[in-house]
Coordinates of C-alpha atoms in Angstrom, one line a residue:
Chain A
X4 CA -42.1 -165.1 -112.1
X5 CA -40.9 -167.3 -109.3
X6 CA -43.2 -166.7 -106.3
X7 CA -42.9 -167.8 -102.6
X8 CA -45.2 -166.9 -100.3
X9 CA -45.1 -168.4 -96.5
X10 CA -47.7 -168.6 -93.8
X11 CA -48.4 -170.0 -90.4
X12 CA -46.6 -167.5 -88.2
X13 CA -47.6 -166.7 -85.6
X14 CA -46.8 -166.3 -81.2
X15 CA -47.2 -169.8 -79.7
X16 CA -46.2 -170.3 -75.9
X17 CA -42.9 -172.6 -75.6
X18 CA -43.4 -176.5 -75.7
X19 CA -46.4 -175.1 -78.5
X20 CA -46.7 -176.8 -82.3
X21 CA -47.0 -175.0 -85.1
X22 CA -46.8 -175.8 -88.5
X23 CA -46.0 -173.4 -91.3
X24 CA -47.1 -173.7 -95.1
X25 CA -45.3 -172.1 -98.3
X26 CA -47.2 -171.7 -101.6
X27 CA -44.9 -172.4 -104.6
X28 CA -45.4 -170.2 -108.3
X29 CA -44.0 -169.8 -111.1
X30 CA -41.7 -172.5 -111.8
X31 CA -42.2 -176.4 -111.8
X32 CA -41.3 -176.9 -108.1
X33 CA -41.2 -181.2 -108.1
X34 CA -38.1 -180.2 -109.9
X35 CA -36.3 -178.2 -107.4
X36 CA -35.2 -179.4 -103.6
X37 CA -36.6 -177.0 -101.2
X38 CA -35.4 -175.5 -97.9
X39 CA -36.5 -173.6 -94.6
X40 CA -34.2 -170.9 -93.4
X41 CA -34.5 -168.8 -90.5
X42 CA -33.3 -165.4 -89.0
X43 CA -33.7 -164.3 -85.6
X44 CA -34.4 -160.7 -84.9
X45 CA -31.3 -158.7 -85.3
X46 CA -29.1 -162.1 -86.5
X47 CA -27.8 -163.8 -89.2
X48 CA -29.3 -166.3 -91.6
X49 CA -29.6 -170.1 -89.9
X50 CA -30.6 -172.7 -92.2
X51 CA -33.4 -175.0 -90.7
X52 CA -34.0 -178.1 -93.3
X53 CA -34.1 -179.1 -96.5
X54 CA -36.6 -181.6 -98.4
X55 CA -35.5 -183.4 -101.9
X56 CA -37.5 -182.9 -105.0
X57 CA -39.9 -186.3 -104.5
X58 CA -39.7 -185.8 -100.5
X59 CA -38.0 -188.9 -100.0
X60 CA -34.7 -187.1 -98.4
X61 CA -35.0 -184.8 -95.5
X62 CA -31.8 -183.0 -93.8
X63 CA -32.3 -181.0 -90.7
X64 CA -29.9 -178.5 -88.7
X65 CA -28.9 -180.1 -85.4
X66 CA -31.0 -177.6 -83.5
X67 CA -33.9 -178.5 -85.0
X68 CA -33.9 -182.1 -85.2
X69 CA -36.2 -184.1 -83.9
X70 CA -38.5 -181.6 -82.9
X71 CA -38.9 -180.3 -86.8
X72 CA -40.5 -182.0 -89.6
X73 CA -40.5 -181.0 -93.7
X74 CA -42.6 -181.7 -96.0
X75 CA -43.9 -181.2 -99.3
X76 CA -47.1 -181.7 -101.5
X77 CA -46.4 -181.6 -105.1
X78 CA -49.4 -181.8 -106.2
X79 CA -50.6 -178.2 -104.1
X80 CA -47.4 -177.2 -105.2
X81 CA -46.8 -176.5 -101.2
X82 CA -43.8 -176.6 -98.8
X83 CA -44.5 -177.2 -95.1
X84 CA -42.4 -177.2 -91.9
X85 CA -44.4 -178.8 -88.6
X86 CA -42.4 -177.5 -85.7
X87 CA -43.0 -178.7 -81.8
X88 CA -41.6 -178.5 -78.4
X89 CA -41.1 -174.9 -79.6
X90 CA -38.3 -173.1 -77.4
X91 CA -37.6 -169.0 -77.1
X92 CA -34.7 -169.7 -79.2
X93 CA -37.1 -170.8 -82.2
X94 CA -38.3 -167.3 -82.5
X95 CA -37.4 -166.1 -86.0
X96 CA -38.7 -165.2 -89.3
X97 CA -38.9 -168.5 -91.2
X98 CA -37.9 -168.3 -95.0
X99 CA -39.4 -170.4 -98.0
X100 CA -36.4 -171.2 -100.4
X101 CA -36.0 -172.7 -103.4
X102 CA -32.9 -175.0 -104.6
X103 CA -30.6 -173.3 -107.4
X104 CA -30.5 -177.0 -108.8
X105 CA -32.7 -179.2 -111.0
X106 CA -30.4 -182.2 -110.7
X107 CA -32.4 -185.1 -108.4
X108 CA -30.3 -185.8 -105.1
X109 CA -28.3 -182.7 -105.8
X110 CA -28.0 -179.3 -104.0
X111 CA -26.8 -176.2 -104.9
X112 CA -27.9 -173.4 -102.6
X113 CA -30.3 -171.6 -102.5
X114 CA -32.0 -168.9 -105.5
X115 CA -35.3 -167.5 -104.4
X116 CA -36.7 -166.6 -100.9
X117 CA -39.8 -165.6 -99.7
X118 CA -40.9 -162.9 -97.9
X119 CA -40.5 -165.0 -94.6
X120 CA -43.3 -165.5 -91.9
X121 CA -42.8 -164.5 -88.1
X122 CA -42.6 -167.1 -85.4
X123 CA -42.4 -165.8 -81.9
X124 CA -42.2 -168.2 -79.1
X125 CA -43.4 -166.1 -75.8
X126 CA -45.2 -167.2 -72.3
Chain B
X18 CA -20.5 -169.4 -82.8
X19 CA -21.3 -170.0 -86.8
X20 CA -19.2 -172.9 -88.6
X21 CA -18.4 -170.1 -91.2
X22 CA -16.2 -167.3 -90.0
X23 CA -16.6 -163.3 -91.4
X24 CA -15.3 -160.7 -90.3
X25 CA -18.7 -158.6 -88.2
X26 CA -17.8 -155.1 -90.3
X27 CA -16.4 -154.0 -93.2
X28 CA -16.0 -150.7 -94.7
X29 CA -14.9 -148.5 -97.6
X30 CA -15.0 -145.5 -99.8
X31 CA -17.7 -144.9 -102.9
X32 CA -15.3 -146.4 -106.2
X33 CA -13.1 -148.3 -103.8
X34 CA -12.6 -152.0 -103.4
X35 CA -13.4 -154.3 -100.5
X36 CA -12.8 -157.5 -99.8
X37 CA -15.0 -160.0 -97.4
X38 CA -13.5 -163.1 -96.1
X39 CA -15.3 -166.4 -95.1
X40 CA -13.5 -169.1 -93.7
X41 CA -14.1 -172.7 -93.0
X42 CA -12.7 -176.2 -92.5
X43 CA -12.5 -179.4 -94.6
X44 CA -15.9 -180.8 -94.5
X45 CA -17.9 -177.5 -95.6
X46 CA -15.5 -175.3 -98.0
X47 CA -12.6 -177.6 -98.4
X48 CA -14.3 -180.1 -100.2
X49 CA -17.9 -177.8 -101.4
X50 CA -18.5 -174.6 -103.0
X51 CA -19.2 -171.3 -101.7
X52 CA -22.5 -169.4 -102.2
X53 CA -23.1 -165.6 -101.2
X54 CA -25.7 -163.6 -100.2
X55 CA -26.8 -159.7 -100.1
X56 CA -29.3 -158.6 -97.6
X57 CA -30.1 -155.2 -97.2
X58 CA -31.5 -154.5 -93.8
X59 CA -35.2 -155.0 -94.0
X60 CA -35.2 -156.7 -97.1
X61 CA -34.9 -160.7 -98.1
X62 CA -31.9 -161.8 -99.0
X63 CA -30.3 -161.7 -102.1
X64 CA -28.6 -164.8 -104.5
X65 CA -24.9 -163.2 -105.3
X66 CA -22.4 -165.6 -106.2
X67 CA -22.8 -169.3 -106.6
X68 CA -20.5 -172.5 -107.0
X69 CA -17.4 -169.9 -106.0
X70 CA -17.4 -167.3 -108.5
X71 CA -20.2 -167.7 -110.7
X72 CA -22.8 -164.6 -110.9
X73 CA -27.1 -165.0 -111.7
X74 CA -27.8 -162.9 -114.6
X75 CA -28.4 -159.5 -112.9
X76 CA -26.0 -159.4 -110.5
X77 CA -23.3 -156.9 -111.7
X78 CA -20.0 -158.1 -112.8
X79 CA -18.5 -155.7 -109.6
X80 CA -18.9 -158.7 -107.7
X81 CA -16.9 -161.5 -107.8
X82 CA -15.8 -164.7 -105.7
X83 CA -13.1 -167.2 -105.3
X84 CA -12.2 -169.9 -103.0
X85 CA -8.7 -171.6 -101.7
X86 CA -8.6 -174.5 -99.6
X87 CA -11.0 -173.8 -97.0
X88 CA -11.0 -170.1 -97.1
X89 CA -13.4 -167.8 -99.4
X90 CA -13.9 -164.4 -100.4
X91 CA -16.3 -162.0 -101.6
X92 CA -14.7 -158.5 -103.7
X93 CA -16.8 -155.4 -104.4
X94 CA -15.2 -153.3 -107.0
X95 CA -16.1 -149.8 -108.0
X96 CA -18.0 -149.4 -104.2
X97 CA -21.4 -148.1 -104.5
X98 CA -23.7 -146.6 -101.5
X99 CA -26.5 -149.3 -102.3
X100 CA -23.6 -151.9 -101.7
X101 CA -24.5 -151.1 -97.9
X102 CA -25.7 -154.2 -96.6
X103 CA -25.5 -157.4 -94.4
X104 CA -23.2 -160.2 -96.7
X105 CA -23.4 -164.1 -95.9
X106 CA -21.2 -166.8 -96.9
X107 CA -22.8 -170.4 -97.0
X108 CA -21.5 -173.6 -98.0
X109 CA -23.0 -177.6 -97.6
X110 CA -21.0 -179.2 -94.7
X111 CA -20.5 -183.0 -95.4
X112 CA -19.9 -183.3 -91.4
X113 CA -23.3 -182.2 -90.4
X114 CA -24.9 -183.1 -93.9
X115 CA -26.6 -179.2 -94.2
X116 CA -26.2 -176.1 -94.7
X117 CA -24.0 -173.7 -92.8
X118 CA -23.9 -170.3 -92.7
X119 CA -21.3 -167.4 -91.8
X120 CA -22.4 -164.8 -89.2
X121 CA -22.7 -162.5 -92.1
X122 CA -20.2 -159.0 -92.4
X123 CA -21.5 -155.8 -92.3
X124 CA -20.6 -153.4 -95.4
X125 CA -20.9 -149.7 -94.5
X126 CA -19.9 -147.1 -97.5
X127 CA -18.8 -144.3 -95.9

């Protein structure tokens, strides 16, 4: 059984770092792309980033880039997202997701989600 | 303003059909497919239709989706109360190289 489960969240003032972790089960997960999506409270579903199967592509949404980094650790099995210069409008519940595809340098949306981790950006 | 347009509501009768339409421009559904999602309020959201009109094992076949040129849509047959929820087109954009989302349509069963 496919298992996501994401951690990290927590309130953090803005212009704060944070960095949020996501444990990977039950499937072989170099062999999937992974992705970050977020939704803020009472909104629809943004997507954040994505990170290829070896880590060696990144893509980021434009509101997060360059303050946003993913990565991954295939050996822990472990997803990670290191967010900085945290604004109000970063406040969300961040979503682990998996990649539908096994196909390297291909992706095809997203399958499984986890239960998501709060982030709330507050003085 | 999402790069993926849906209508905010939708609505319809237990047994009836509905339709939800998602539209887009050249770089995102003109030239990629179209995924969809279910969430139920409260819940995570839920893998519905990929690469256009293809269904995950479990989904049942009263959903279905198609896609023309840069417009999508999303049809609920046989209308069900637990087919209340919040639905969501998404689709890769080659312009912004990511993902984009539609501001998701609420279903109400009345």
């Amino acid at each position: 059984e496919v298992q996501l489960v994401e951690s990290g969240g927590v309130v953090v003032q803005p212009g704060g770092s944070l960095r949020l972790s996501c444990a990977a089960s039950g499937f072989t997960f170099d062999d999937y792309a992974m992705h970050w999506v977020r939704q803020a409270p009472g909104k629809g579903l943004e997507w954040v980033s994505l990170i290829s199967r070896d880590g060696s592509s990144t893509h980021y949404a434009d509101s997060v880039k360059g303050r946003f980094t993913i990565s991954r650790d295939n050996s822990k099995n472990s997803l990670y997202l290191q967010m900085n210069s945290l604004r109000a409008e970063d406040t969300a519940l961040y979503y682990c997701v998996k990649d539908i595809s096994d196909r390297s340098g291909y992706y095809d949306g997203f399958d499984y989600w986890g239960q998501g981790t709060l982030v709330t950006v507050s003085s | 303003q999402s790069v993926l347009t849906q209508p905010p509501s939708a609505s319809g009768t237990p047994g009836q059909r509905v339709t939800i339409s998602c539209s887009g421009s050249s770089s995102n559904l003109g030239r990629n497919y179209v995924y969809w999602y279910q969430q139920v309020p409260g819940t995570v959201p839920k893998f519905l239709i990929y690469r256009n009109n293809q269904r995950p094992s479990g989904v049942p076949d009263r959903f279905s989706g198609s896609k023309s040129g840069t417009s999508a849509s999303l049809a609920i047959s046989g209308l069900r109360s637990e087919d209340e929820a919040d639905y969501y087109c998404a689709a890769w954009d080659d312009s912004l190289s990511g993902w984009v989302f539609g501001g998701g349509t609420k279903l109400t069963v009345l």
